[in-house]
Coordinates of N, CA and C in Angstrom, one line a residue:
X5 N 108.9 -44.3 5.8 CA 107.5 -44.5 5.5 C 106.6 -44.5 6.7
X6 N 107.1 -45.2 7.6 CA 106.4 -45.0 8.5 C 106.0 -43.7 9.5
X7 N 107.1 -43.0 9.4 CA 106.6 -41.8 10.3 C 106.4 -40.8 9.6
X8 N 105.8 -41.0 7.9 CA 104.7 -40.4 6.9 C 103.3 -40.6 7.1
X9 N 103.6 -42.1 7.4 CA 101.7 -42.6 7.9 C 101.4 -41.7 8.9
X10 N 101.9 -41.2 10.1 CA 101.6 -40.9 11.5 C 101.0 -39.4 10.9
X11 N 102.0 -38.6 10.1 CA 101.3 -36.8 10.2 C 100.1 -37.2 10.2
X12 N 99.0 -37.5 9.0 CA 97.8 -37.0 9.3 C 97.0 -37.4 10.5
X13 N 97.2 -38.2 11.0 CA 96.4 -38.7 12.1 C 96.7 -37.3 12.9
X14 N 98.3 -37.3 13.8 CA 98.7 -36.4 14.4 C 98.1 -35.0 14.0
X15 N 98.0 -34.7 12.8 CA 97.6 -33.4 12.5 C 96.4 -33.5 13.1
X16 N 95.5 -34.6 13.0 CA 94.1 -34.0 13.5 C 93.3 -34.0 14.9
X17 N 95.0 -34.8 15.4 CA 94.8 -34.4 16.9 C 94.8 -33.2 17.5
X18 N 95.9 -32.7 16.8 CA 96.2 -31.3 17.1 C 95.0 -30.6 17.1
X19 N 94.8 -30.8 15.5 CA 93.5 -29.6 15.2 C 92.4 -29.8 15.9
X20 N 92.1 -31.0 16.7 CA 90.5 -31.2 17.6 C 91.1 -30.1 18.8
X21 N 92.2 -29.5 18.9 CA 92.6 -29.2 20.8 C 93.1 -27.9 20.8
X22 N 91.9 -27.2 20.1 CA 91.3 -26.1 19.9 C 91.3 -24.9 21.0
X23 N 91.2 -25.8 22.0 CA 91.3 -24.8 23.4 C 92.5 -24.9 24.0
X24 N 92.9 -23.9 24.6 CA 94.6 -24.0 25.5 C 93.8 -23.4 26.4
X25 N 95.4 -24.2 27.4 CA 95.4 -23.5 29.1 C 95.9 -21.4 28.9
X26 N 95.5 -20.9 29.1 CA 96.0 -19.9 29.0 C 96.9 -19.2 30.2
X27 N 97.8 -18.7 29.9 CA 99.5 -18.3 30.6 C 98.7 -17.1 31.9
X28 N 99.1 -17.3 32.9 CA 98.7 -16.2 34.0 C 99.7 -15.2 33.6
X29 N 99.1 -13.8 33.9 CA 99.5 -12.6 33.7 C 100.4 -12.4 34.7
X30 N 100.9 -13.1 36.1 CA 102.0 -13.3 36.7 C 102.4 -14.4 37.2
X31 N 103.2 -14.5 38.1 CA 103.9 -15.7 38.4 C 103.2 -16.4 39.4
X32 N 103.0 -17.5 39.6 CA 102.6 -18.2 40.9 C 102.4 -17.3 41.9
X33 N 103.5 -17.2 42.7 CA 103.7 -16.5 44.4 C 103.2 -15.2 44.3
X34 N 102.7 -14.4 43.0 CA 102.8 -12.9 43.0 C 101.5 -12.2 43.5
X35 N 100.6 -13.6 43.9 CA 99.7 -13.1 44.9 C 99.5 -13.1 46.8
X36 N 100.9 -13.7 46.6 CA 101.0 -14.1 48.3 C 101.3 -12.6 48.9
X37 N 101.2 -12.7 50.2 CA 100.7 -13.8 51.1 C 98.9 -13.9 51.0
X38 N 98.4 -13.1 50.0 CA 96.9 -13.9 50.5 C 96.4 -15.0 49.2
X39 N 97.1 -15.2 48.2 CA 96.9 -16.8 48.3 C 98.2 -16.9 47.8
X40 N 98.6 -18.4 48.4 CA 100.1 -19.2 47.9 C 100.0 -19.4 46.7
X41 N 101.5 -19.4 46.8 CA 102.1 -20.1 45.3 C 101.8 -21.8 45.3
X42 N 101.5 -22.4 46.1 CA 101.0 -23.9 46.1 C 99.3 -23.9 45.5
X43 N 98.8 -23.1 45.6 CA 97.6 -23.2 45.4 C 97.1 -22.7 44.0
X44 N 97.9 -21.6 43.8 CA 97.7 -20.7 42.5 C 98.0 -22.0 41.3
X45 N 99.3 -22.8 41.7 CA 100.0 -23.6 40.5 C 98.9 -24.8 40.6
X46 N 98.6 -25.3 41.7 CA 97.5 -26.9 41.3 C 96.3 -26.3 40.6
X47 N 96.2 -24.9 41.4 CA 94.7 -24.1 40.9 C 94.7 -24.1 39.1
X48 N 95.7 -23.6 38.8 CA 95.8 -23.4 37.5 C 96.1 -24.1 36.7
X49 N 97.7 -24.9 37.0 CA 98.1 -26.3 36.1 C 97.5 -27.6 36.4
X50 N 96.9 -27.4 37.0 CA 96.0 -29.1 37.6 C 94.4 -29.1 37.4
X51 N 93.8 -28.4 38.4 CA 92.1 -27.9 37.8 C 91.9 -27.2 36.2
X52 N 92.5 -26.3 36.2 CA 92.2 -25.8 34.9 C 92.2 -26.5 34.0
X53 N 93.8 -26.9 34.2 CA 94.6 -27.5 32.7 C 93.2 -29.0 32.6
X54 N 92.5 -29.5 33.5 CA 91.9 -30.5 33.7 C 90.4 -30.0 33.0
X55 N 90.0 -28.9 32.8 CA 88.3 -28.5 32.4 C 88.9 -27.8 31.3
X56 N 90.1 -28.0 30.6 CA 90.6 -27.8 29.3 C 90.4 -29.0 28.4
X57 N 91.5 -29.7 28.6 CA 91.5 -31.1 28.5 C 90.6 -31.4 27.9
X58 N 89.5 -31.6 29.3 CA 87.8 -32.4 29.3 C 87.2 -32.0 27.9
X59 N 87.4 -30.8 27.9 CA 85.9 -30.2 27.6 C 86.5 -30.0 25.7
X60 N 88.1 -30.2 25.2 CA 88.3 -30.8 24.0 C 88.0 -32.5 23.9
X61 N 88.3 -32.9 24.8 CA 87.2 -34.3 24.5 C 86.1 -34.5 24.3
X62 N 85.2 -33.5 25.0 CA 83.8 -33.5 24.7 C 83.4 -33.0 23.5
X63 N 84.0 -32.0 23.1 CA 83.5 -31.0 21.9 C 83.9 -32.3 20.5
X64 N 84.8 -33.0 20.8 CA 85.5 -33.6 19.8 C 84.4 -35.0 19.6
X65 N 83.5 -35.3 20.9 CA 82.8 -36.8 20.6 C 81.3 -36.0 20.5
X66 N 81.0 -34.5 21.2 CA 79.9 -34.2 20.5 C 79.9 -33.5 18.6
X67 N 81.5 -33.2 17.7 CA 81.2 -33.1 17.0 C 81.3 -34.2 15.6
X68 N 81.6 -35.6 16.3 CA 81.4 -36.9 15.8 C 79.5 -37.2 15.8
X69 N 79.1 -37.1 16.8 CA 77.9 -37.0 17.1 C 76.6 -36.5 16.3
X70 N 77.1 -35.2 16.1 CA 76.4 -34.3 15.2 C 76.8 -35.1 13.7
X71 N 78.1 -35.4 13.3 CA 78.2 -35.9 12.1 C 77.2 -37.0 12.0
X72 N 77.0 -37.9 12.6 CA 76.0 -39.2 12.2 C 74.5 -38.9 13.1
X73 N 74.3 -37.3 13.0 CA 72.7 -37.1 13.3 C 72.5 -38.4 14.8
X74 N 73.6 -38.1 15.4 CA 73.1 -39.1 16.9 C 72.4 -37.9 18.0
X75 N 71.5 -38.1 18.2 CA 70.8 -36.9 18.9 C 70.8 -37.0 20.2
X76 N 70.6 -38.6 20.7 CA 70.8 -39.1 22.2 C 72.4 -38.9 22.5
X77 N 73.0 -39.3 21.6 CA 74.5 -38.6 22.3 C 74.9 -37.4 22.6
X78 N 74.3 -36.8 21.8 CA 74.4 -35.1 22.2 C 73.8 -34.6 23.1
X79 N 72.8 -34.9 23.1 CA 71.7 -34.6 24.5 C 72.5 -35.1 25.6
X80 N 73.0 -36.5 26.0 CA 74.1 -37.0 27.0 C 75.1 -36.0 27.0
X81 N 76.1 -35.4 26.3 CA 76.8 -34.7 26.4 C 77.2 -33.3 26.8
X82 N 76.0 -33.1 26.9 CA 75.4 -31.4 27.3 C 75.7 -31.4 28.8
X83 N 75.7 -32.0 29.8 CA 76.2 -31.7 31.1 C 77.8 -31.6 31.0
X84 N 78.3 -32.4 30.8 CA 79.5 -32.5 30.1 C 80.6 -31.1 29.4
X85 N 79.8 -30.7 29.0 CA 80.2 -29.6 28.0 C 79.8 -28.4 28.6
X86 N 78.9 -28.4 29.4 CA 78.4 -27.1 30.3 C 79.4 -27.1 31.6
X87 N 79.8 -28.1 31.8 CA 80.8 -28.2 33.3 C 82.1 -27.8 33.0
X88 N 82.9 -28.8 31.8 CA 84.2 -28.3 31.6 C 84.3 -27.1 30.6
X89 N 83.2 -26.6 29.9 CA 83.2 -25.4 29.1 C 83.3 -24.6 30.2
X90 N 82.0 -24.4 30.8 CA 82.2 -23.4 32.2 C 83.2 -23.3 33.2
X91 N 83.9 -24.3 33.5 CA 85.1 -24.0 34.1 C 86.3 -23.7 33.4
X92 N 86.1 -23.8 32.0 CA 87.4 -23.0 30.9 C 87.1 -21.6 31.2
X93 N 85.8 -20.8 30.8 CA 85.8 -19.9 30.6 C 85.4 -19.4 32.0
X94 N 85.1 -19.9 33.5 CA 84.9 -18.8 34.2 C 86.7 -18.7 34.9
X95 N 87.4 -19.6 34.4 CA 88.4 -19.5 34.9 C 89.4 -18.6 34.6
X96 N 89.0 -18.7 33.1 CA 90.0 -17.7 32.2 C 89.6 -15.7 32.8
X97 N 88.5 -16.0 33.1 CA 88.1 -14.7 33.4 C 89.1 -14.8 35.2
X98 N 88.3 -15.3 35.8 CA 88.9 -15.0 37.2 C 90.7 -14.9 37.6
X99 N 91.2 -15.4 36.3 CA 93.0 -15.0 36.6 C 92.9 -13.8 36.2
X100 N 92.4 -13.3 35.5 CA 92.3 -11.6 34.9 C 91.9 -10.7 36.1
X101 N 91.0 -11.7 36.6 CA 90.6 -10.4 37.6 C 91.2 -10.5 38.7
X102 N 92.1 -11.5 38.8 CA 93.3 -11.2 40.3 C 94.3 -10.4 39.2
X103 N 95.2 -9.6 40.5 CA 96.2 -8.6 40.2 C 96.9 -8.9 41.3
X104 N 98.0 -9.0 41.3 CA 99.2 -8.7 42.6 C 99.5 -7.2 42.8
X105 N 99.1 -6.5 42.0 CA 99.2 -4.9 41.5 C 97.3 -4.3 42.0
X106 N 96.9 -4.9 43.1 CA 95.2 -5.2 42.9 C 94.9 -4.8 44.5
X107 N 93.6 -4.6 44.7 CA 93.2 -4.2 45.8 C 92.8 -2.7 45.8
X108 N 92.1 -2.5 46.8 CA 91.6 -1.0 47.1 C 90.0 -0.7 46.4
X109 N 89.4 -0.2 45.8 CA 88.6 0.6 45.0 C 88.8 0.6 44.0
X110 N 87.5 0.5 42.7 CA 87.7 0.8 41.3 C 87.4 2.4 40.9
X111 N 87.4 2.8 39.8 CA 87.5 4.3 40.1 C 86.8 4.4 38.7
X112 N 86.3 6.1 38.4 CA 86.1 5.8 37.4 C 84.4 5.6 37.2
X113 N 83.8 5.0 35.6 CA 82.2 4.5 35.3 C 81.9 3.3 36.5
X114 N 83.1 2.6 36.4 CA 82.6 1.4 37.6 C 82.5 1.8 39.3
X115 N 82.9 2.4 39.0 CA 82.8 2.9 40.6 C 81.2 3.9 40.8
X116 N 80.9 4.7 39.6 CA 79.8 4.9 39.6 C 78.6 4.6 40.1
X117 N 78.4 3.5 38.6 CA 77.7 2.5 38.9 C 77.3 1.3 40.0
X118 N 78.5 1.5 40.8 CA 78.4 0.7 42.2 C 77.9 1.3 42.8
X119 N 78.0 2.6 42.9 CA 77.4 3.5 44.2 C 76.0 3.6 43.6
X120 N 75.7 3.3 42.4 CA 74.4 3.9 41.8 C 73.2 2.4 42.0
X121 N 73.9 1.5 42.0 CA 73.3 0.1 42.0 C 73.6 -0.8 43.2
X122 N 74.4 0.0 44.7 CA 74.3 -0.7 45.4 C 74.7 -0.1 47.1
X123 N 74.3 1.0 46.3 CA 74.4 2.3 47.8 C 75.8 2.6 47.8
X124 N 77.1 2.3 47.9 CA 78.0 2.3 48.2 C 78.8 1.2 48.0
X125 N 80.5 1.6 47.9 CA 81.5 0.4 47.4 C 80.8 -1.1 48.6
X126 N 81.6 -0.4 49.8 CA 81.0 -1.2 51.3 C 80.2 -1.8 51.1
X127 N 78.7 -1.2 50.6 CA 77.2 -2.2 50.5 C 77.7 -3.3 49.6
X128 N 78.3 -2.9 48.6 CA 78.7 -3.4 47.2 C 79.9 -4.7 47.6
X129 N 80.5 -4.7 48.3 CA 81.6 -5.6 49.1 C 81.0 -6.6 49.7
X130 N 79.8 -5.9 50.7 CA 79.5 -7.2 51.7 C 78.6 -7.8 51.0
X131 N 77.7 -7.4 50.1 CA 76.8 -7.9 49.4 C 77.2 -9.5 48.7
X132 N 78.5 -8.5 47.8 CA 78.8 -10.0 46.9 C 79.9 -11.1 47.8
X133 N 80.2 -10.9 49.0 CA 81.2 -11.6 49.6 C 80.1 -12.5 50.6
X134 N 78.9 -11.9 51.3 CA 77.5 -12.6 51.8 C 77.1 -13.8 50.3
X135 N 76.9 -13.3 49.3 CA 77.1 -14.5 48.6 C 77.2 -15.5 48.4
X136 N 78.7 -15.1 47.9 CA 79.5 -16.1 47.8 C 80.2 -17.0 49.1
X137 N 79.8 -16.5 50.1 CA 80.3 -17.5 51.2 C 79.0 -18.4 51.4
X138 N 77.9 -17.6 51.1 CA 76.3 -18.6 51.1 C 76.5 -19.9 50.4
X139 N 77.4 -19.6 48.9 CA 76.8 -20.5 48.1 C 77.4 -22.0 48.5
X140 N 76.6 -23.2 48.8 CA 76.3 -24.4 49.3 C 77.2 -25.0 47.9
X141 N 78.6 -25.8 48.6 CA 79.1 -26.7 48.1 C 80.2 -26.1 47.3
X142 N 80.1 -26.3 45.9 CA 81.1 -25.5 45.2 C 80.2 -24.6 44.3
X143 N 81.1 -23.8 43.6 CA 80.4 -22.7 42.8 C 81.4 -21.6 42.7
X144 N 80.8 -20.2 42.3 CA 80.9 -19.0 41.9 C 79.8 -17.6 42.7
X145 N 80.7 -16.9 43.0 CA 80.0 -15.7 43.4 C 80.7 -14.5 41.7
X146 N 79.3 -13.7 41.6 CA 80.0 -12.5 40.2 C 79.4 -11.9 40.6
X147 N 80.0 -10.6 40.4 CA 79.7 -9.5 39.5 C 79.3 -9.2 38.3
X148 N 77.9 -8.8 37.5 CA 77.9 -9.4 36.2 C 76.9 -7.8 35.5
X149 N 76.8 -7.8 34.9 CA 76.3 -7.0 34.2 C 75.0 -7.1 33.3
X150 N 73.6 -6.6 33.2 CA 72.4 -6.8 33.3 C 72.3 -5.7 32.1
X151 N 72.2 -6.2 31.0 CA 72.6 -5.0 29.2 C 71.6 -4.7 29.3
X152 N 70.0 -5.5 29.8 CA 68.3 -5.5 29.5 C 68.2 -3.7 30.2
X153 N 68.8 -4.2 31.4 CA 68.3 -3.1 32.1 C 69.3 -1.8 32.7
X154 N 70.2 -2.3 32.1 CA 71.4 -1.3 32.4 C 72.0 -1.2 33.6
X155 N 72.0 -2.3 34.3 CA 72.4 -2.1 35.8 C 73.4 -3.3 36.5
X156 N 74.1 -3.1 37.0 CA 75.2 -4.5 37.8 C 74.1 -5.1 38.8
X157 N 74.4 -6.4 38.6 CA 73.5 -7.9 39.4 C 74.5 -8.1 40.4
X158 N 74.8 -8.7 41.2 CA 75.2 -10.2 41.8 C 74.3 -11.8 41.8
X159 N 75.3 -12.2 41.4 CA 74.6 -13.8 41.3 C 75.5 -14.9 42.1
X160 N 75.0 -15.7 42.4 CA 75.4 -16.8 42.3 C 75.6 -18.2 41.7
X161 N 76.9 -18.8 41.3 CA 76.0 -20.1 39.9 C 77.0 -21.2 40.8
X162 N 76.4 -22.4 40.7 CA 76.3 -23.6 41.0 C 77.9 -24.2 40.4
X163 N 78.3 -25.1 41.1 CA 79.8 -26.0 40.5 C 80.4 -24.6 39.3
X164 N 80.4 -25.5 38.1 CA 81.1 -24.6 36.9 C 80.5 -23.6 36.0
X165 N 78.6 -23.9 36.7 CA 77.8 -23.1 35.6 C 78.6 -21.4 35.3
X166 N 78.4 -21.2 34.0 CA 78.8 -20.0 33.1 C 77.8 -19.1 33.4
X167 N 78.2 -17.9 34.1 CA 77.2 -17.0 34.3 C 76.4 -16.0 33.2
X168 N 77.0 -15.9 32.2 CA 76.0 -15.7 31.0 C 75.3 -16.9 30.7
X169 N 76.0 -17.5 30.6 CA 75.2 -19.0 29.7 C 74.2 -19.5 30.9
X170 N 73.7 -19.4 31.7 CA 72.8 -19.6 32.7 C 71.9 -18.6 33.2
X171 N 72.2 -17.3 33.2 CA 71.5 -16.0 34.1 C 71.9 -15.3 32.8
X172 N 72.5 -14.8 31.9 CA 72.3 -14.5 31.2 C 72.9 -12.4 31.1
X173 N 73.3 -12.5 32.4 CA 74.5 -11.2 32.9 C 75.8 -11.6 32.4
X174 N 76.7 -10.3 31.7 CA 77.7 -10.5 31.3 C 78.7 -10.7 32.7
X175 N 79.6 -11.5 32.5 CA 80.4 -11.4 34.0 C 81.6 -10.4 33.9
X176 N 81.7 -9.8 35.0 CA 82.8 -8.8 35.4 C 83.7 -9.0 36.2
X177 N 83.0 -10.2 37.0 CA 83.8 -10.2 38.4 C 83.3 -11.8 38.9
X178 N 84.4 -12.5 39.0 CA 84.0 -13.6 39.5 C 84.9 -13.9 40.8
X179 N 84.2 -14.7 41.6 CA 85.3 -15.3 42.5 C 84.7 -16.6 43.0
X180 N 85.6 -17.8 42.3 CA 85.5 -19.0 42.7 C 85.9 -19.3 44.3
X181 N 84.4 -20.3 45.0 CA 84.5 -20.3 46.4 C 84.4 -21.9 46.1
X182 N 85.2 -22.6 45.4 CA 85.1 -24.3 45.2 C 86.7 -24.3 46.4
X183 N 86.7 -25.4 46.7 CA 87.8 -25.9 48.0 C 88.6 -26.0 47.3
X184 N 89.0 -25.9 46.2 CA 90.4 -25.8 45.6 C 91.0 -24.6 45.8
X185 N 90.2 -23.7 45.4 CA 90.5 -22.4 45.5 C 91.3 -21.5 46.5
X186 N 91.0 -22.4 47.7 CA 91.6 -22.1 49.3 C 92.1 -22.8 50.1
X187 N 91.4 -23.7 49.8 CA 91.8 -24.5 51.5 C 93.0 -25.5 51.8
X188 N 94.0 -25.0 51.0 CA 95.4 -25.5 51.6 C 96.0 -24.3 51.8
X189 N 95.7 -23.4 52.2 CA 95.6 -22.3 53.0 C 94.3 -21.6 54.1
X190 N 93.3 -22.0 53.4 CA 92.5 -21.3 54.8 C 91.4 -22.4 55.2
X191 N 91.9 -23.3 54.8 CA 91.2 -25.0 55.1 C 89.7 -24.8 55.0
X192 N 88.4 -25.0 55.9 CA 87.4 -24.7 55.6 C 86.7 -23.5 55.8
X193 N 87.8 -22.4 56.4 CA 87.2 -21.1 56.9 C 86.9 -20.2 55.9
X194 N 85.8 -20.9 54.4 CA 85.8 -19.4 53.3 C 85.3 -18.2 53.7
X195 N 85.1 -17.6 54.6 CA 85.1 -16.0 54.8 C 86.3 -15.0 54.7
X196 N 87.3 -16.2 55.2 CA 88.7 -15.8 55.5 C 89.4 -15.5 54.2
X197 N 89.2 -16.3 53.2 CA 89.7 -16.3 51.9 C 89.0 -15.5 51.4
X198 N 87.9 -15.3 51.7 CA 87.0 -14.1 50.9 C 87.2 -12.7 51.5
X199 N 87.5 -12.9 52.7 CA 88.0 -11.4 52.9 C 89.8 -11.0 52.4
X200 N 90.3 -11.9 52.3 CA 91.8 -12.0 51.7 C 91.8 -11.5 50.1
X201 N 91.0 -12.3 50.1 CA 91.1 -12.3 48.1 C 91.1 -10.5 47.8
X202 N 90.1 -9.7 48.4 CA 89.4 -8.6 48.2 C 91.1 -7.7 47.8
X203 N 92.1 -8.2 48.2 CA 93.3 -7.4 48.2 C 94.2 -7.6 47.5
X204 N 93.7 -8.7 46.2 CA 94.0 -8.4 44.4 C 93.6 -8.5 43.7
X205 N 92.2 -8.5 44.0 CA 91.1 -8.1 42.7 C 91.8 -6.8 41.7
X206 N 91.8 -7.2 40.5 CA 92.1 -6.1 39.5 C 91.1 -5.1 38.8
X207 N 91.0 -4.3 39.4 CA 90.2 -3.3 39.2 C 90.2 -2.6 37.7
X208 N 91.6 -2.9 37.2 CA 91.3 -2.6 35.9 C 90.5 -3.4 35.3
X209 N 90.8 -4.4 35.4 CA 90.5 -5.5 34.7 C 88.9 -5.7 34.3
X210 N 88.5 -5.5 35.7 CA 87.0 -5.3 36.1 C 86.3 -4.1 35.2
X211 N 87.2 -3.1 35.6 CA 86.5 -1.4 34.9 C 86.3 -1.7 33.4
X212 N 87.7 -2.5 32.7 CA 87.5 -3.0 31.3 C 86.8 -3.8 30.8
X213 N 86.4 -4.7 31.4 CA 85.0 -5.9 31.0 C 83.7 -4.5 31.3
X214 N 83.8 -4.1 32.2 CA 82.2 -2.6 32.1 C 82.0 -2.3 30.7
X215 N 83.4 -1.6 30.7 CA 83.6 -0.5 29.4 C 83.3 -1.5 28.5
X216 N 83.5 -2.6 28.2 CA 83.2 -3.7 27.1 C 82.0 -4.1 26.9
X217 N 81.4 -4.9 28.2 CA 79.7 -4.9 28.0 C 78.8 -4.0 27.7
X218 N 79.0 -3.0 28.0 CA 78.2 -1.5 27.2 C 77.8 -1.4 26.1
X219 N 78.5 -2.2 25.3 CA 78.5 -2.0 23.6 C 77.9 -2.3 23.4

């Protein structure tokens, strides 16, 4: 009898925790040597798994919230839900766009378009890597895509901000410059990681979010 009482509760735990960590396309070490296997596993099983977590707790007390028309709770909740939402989803993107199979040039419409929107790959390189070593504190440097006007942006967004849900460019290309990201390998030197990283970026990966935002 008693461990009849427990399913439904249990069931509706389950069912609030809606979001998962999602599985890397390779193994830890398969981007070394330019980033470790110590960094990739806390990067992924510790930060991520943590703005997973969060951000089903939040969804679960802002849709309590909504049920009893509490309006000041939801309003409170909105930073909350923009931080660990944003860091589910820019994260989920940025494992896609490392590749251990990665580096060199994209080829192809995206390659195009880079030469057509930024002089060249090179202009197109230093541009978004000037960026992202700019950006003050933690954050994101992208690549993002601009549907209004038909052309590739660079941005930069703050901590976990979501680069559509903020700027309003579809993202193609991100690369997280937060101190997790690095620096138990390149400690506070992020140029160094940023010129590292450039050598598993997945270029398919990238060419296929293009081909996708087009539509």
């Amino acid at each position: 009898r008693s461990s009849a009482k427990l399913v439904a509760p249990l069931g509706c735990l389950v069912s609030r925790q809606k979001h998962t960590l999602p599985d890397l396309p390779y193994d830890y070490a398969a981007l070394e040597p330019h980033i470790n296997a110590e960094i990739m596993q806390l990067h992924h099983s510790k930060h991520h798994a943590t703005y997973v977590n969060n951000l089903n707790v939040v969804e679960e007390k802002y849709k309590e919230a909504v049920a009893k028309g509490d309006v000041t709770t939801q309003v409170s909740l909105q930073p909350a839900l923009k931080f660990n939402g944003g860091g589910h989803i820019n994260h989920s993107i940025f494992w896609t766009n490392l590749s251990p199979n990665g580096g060199g040039e994209p080829k192809g419409e995206l390659m195009e378009a880079i030469k057509r929107d930024f002089g060249s790959f090179a202009n197109f390189k230093e541009k978004l890597t000037a960026v992202s070593v700019g950006v003050q504190g933690s954050g994101w440097g992208w690549l993002g895509y601009n549907k209004e006007q038909g052309r590739l942006q660079i941005a930069a967004c703050a901590n976990q901000d979501p680069l559509q849900g903020t700027t309003g460019l579809i993202p193609l290309l991100g690369i997280d410059v937060w101190e997790h990201a690095y620096y138990l390998q390149y400690k506070n030197v992020r140029p160094d990681y940023l010129k590292a990283i450039w050598n598993v970026i997945n270029w398919e990966n990238v060419s296929s979010r293009y081909a996708t935002s087009k539509k």
